[in-house]
């Protein structure tokens, strides 16, 4: 069993238990469920460099990144710095996140929020809506194309945008017609955890017209982001390079200054 298979098995058990405690109908009664959502795609399109700044305490590839800064402080710092959106990791077992993190982020910012999660069930989409998300992540490596398309349709029915993440051309070709609002190219190999920006370079021209291109993982140097912008990427999902510093918001300020220098 590889890491993604193990994560999927753990996540399905978690979702099954959650359904017993909180039926989906109860989630729809949450105050945030009827809140008008904001477009992550639109927010990124309006910026020269659309940074999706991520709150990330730890990860399977890097263990602890930063658990010493309160989430509202991080999110407020990102907002003030000029982020186009905020990504909030809600997986607890592998990333140390929670749905409460998403809810606190919603209270701390008016920016569009992406729920970063291993989504395998429509129940998790309703959770995302109920806790204040504007968009969800669907990972092509964890879903067969038909299931991914069904989840994307469920998200759109709840006024949530969909960021579909791919890691290679085969995955992209399998899901290119799913109607994603954004396609994210993850530069990290999920089997080896190695990072290679050539993944974003090679897939830039293959992403369907109409979907906003997002490069994910391994980003940090302004010259890399400028290069990818020239290749058509308008979104850049970044977390670790900010979170490993004492002040993530200040780190984003410095990056944006460098990009415009």
Short mmCIF file of C-alpha atoms in Angstrom, two decimals:
data_model
loop_
_atom_site.label_atom_id
_atom_site.label_comp_id
_atom_site.label_asym_id
_atom_site.label_seq_id
_atom_site.Cartn_x
_atom_site.Cartn_y
_atom_site.Cartn_z
CA UNK A 1 0.00 0.00 0.00
CA UNK A 2 1.50 3.36 -1.09
CA UNK A 3 1.08 6.64 0.79
CA UNK A 4 -1.98 7.76 -1.20
CA UNK A 5 -3.73 4.43 -0.71
CA UNK A 6 -3.02 4.59 3.02
CA UNK A 7 -4.31 8.17 3.23
CA UNK A 8 -7.47 7.23 1.29
CA UNK A 9 -8.20 4.30 3.59
CA UNK A 10 -7.73 6.46 6.68
CA UNK A 11 -9.88 9.24 5.22
CA UNK A 12 -12.76 6.94 4.29
CA UNK A 13 -12.83 5.56 7.84
CA UNK A 14 -12.80 9.12 9.21
CA UNK A 15 -15.68 10.23 6.97
CA UNK A 16 -17.76 7.18 7.90
CA UNK A 17 -17.39 8.02 11.59
CA UNK A 18 -18.22 11.69 11.02
CA UNK A 19 -21.42 10.78 9.21
CA UNK A 20 -22.57 8.86 12.31
CA UNK A 21 -21.96 11.85 14.58
CA UNK A 22 -23.06 14.71 12.29
CA UNK A 23 -25.50 13.81 9.50
CA UNK A 24 -25.16 15.82 6.31
CA UNK A 25 -28.50 17.49 6.97
CA UNK A 26 -27.10 19.02 10.15
CA UNK A 27 -24.16 20.47 8.23
CA UNK A 28 -26.63 22.26 5.97
CA UNK A 29 -28.03 24.04 9.03
CA UNK A 30 -24.70 25.73 9.81
CA UNK A 31 -24.82 29.52 9.59
CA UNK A 32 -22.03 29.65 7.00
CA UNK A 33 -23.74 27.18 4.68
CA UNK A 34 -25.94 29.84 3.05
CA UNK A 35 -23.23 32.49 2.90
CA UNK A 36 -22.57 33.76 -0.67
CA UNK A 37 -19.25 32.32 -1.87
CA UNK A 38 -16.44 34.28 -3.49
CA UNK A 39 -14.57 33.31 -6.65
CA UNK A 40 -11.00 32.14 -6.08
CA UNK A 41 -10.47 32.10 -9.83
CA UNK A 42 -11.68 35.67 -10.20
CA UNK A 43 -9.52 36.88 -7.33
CA UNK A 44 -6.38 35.35 -8.84
CA UNK A 45 -7.18 36.71 -12.31
CA UNK A 46 -7.23 40.25 -10.97
CA UNK A 47 -3.66 40.07 -9.67
CA UNK A 48 -0.35 40.14 -11.60
CA UNK A 49 0.81 37.23 -9.44
CA UNK A 50 -2.07 35.39 -7.79
CA UNK A 51 -0.62 33.85 -4.66
CA UNK A 52 -2.72 31.27 -2.83
CA UNK A 53 -1.03 31.45 0.57
CA UNK A 54 -1.34 28.31 2.66
CA UNK A 55 -1.64 27.67 6.37
CA UNK A 56 0.29 24.46 6.95
CA UNK A 57 1.49 23.17 10.32
CA UNK A 58 3.17 19.97 9.18
CA UNK A 59 3.26 17.49 6.30
CA UNK A 60 4.28 13.88 5.58
CA UNK A 61 7.34 15.13 3.71
CA UNK A 62 8.56 17.64 6.29
CA UNK A 63 7.09 16.65 9.68
CA UNK A 64 6.67 19.85 11.74
CA UNK A 65 6.84 23.09 9.74
CA UNK A 66 5.42 25.65 12.15
CA UNK A 67 3.01 25.00 15.00
CA UNK A 68 3.88 28.10 17.00
CA UNK A 69 1.81 30.79 15.26
CA UNK A 70 -1.93 31.15 15.76
CA UNK A 71 -3.94 30.58 12.59
CA UNK A 72 -5.82 33.92 12.69
CA UNK A 73 -2.47 35.72 12.85
CA UNK A 74 -1.18 33.83 9.81
CA UNK A 75 -4.36 34.37 7.79
CA UNK A 76 -4.61 38.06 8.67
CA UNK A 77 -0.96 38.50 7.71
CA UNK A 78 -1.51 36.83 4.35
CA UNK A 79 -4.56 39.01 3.68
CA UNK A 80 -2.76 42.23 4.52
CA UNK A 81 0.21 41.19 2.37
CA UNK A 82 -1.87 40.89 -0.80
CA UNK A 83 -2.66 37.19 -1.23
CA UNK A 84 -5.28 36.29 -3.82
CA UNK A 85 -6.68 33.48 -1.71
CA UNK A 86 -5.95 31.38 1.36
CA UNK A 87 -5.49 27.60 1.41
CA UNK A 88 -6.35 25.88 4.69
CA UNK A 89 -5.31 22.29 5.32
CA UNK A 90 -8.07 20.50 7.22
CA UNK A 91 -6.62 16.99 7.37
CA UNK A 92 -5.71 16.15 10.94
CA UNK A 93 -3.78 12.88 10.77
CA UNK A 94 -1.16 13.87 8.20
CA UNK A 95 -1.17 17.69 8.31
CA UNK A 96 -2.37 18.66 11.78
CA UNK A 97 -5.32 20.66 10.47
CA UNK A 98 -9.06 20.67 11.19
CA UNK A 99 -12.39 22.02 10.02
CA UNK A 100 -12.19 24.46 12.91
CA UNK A 101 -9.10 25.92 11.21
CA UNK A 102 -11.22 26.59 8.14
CA UNK A 103 -13.91 28.22 10.27
CA UNK A 104 -11.36 30.43 12.06
CA UNK A 105 -9.82 31.42 8.74
CA UNK A 106 -13.27 32.43 7.50
CA UNK A 107 -13.61 34.71 10.52
CA UNK A 108 -10.17 36.22 9.94
CA UNK A 109 -10.41 37.13 6.23
CA UNK A 110 -12.77 38.06 3.42
CA UNK A 111 -10.49 36.43 0.82
CA UNK A 112 -11.62 33.27 -0.97
CA UNK A 113 -10.76 30.13 1.00
CA UNK A 114 -9.66 26.82 -0.49
CA UNK A 115 -10.30 23.72 1.59
CA UNK A 116 -7.11 21.66 1.13
CA UNK A 117 -8.18 18.12 1.93
CA UNK A 118 -8.23 14.55 0.62
CA UNK A 119 -11.80 14.72 -0.67
CA UNK A 120 -13.30 11.36 -1.56
CA UNK A 121 -16.98 11.78 -0.62
CA UNK A 122 -19.69 14.38 -1.27
CA UNK A 123 -20.11 14.66 2.51
CA UNK A 124 -16.74 16.44 2.65
CA UNK A 125 -17.95 18.95 0.08
CA UNK A 126 -20.95 19.80 2.26
CA UNK A 127 -18.52 20.14 5.19
CA UNK A 128 -16.44 22.58 3.17
CA UNK A 129 -19.50 24.72 2.41
CA UNK A 130 -20.70 24.60 6.02
CA UNK A 131 -17.35 25.73 7.43
CA UNK A 132 -16.79 28.67 5.10
CA UNK A 133 -14.86 27.43 2.06
CA UNK A 134 -15.23 28.97 -1.39
CA UNK A 135 -13.36 26.25 -3.29
CA UNK A 136 -12.28 22.65 -2.82
CA UNK A 137 -9.33 20.57 -3.97
CA UNK A 138 -9.79 17.31 -5.88
CA UNK A 139 -6.66 15.19 -6.37
CA UNK A 140 -6.68 13.25 -9.64
CA UNK A 141 -4.21 10.66 -8.33
CA UNK A 142 -6.73 9.60 -5.67
CA UNK A 143 -9.91 9.50 -7.76
CA UNK A 144 -11.01 7.73 -10.91
CA UNK A 145 -12.11 10.24 -13.57
CA UNK A 146 -15.82 9.50 -13.28
CA UNK A 147 -15.84 9.87 -9.51
CA UNK A 148 -13.84 13.09 -9.75
CA UNK A 149 -16.32 14.51 -12.26
CA UNK A 150 -19.23 13.62 -9.95
CA UNK A 151 -17.54 15.32 -7.01
CA UNK A 152 -16.84 18.40 -9.12
CA UNK A 153 -20.51 18.55 -10.12
CA UNK A 154 -21.56 18.24 -6.47
CA UNK A 155 -19.24 21.12 -5.54
CA UNK A 156 -20.61 23.38 -8.27
CA UNK A 157 -24.16 22.57 -7.13
CA UNK A 158 -23.17 24.05 -3.75
CA UNK A 159 -21.59 27.15 -5.37
CA UNK A 160 -18.04 26.00 -4.67
CA UNK A 161 -15.25 26.30 -7.23
CA UNK A 162 -13.07 23.29 -7.99
CA UNK A 163 -9.29 23.12 -8.16
CA UNK A 164 -8.26 19.81 -9.73
CA UNK A 165 -4.70 18.77 -8.94
CA UNK A 166 -2.65 16.69 -11.38
CA UNK A 167 0.92 15.41 -11.27
CA UNK A 168 1.56 14.28 -14.85
CA UNK A 169 0.15 14.36 -18.37
CA UNK A 170 -1.69 11.05 -18.01
CA UNK A 171 -3.68 12.36 -15.04
CA UNK A 172 -4.41 15.62 -16.83
CA UNK A 173 -5.70 13.89 -19.96
CA UNK A 174 -7.95 11.65 -17.88
CA UNK A 175 -9.72 14.56 -16.12
CA UNK A 176 -9.33 17.48 -18.53
CA UNK A 177 -13.08 17.51 -19.35
CA UNK A 178 -14.31 17.47 -15.74
CA UNK A 179 -15.16 21.19 -15.85
CA UNK A 180 -12.62 22.33 -13.27
CA UNK A 181 -12.45 26.05 -12.58
CA UNK A 182 -8.75 25.77 -11.86
CA UNK A 183 -6.15 23.13 -12.68
CA UNK A 184 -3.26 22.79 -10.26
CA UNK A 185 -0.01 21.16 -11.32
CA UNK A 186 1.73 19.70 -8.27
CA UNK A 187 5.48 19.77 -8.73
CA UNK A 188 5.92 17.29 -5.88
CA UNK A 189 6.05 13.59 -6.73
CA UNK A 190 3.69 12.07 -4.17
CA UNK A 191 5.57 8.76 -4.23
CA UNK A 192 9.10 10.10 -3.72
CA UNK A 193 8.25 13.62 -2.38
CA UNK A 194 10.86 15.04 -4.76
CA UNK A 195 10.05 18.44 -6.30
CA UNK A 196 10.64 19.33 -9.95
CA UNK A 197 9.32 22.54 -11.52
CA UNK A 198 9.65 20.93 -14.93
CA UNK A 199 6.30 19.32 -14.14
CA UNK A 200 4.61 22.74 -14.34
CA UNK A 201 6.68 23.72 -17.35
CA UNK A 202 5.79 20.59 -19.31
CA UNK A 203 2.03 20.70 -18.59
CA UNK A 204 1.45 24.43 -19.07
CA UNK A 205 0.29 24.10 -22.67
CA UNK A 206 -1.94 21.08 -22.03
CA UNK A 207 -4.30 22.61 -19.48
CA UNK A 208 -7.74 23.23 -21.03
CA UNK A 209 -8.68 26.73 -22.13
CA UNK A 210 -10.93 28.46 -19.64
CA UNK A 211 -9.39 26.87 -16.57
CA UNK A 212 -6.99 28.98 -14.55
CA UNK A 213 -3.51 27.47 -14.27
CA UNK A 214 -2.04 27.02 -10.80
CA UNK A 215 1.47 25.82 -10.00
CA UNK A 216 1.85 24.07 -6.64
CA UNK A 217 4.77 23.01 -4.41
CA UNK A 218 8.45 23.86 -4.49
CA UNK A 219 7.94 27.53 -5.30
CA UNK A 220 9.88 30.23 -3.54
CA UNK A 221 12.21 32.14 -5.83
CA UNK A 222 10.75 35.17 -7.66
CA UNK A 223 12.46 34.25 -10.93
CA UNK A 224 10.70 30.86 -10.96
CA UNK A 225 7.30 32.47 -10.45
CA UNK A 226 7.98 35.05 -13.17
CA UNK A 227 8.95 32.27 -15.58
CA UNK A 228 5.79 30.28 -14.83
CA UNK A 229 3.70 33.43 -15.22
CA UNK A 230 5.11 33.77 -18.74
CA UNK A 231 3.95 30.20 -19.39
CA UNK A 232 0.38 31.15 -18.50
CA UNK A 233 0.16 30.34 -14.78
CA UNK A 234 -1.90 32.90 -12.88
CA UNK A 235 -2.05 31.07 -9.54
CA UNK A 236 0.81 29.97 -7.29
CA UNK A 237 -0.04 27.85 -4.27
CA UNK A 238 2.64 28.37 -1.64
CA UNK A 239 2.78 27.46 2.02
CA UNK A 240 5.96 25.88 3.25
CA UNK A 241 8.23 28.74 2.13
CA UNK A 242 6.09 31.14 4.21
CA UNK A 243 5.21 28.91 7.16
CA UNK A 244 8.81 27.97 7.92
CA UNK A 245 9.50 31.62 8.79
CA UNK A 246 8.60 33.35 12.09
CA UNK A 247 6.19 35.70 10.26
CA UNK A 248 4.48 34.13 7.21
CA UNK A 249 2.68 37.35 6.29
CA UNK A 250 5.93 39.31 6.25
CA UNK A 251 7.51 36.60 4.09
CA UNK A 252 4.70 37.02 1.56
CA UNK A 253 5.18 40.81 1.60
CA UNK A 254 8.86 40.35 0.71
CA UNK A 255 8.05 37.91 -2.09
CA UNK A 256 5.50 40.27 -3.67
CA UNK A 257 7.97 43.15 -3.44
CA UNK A 258 10.58 41.00 -5.20
CA UNK A 259 8.14 40.03 -7.93
CA UNK A 260 7.46 43.68 -8.72
CA UNK A 261 11.08 44.82 -8.42
#
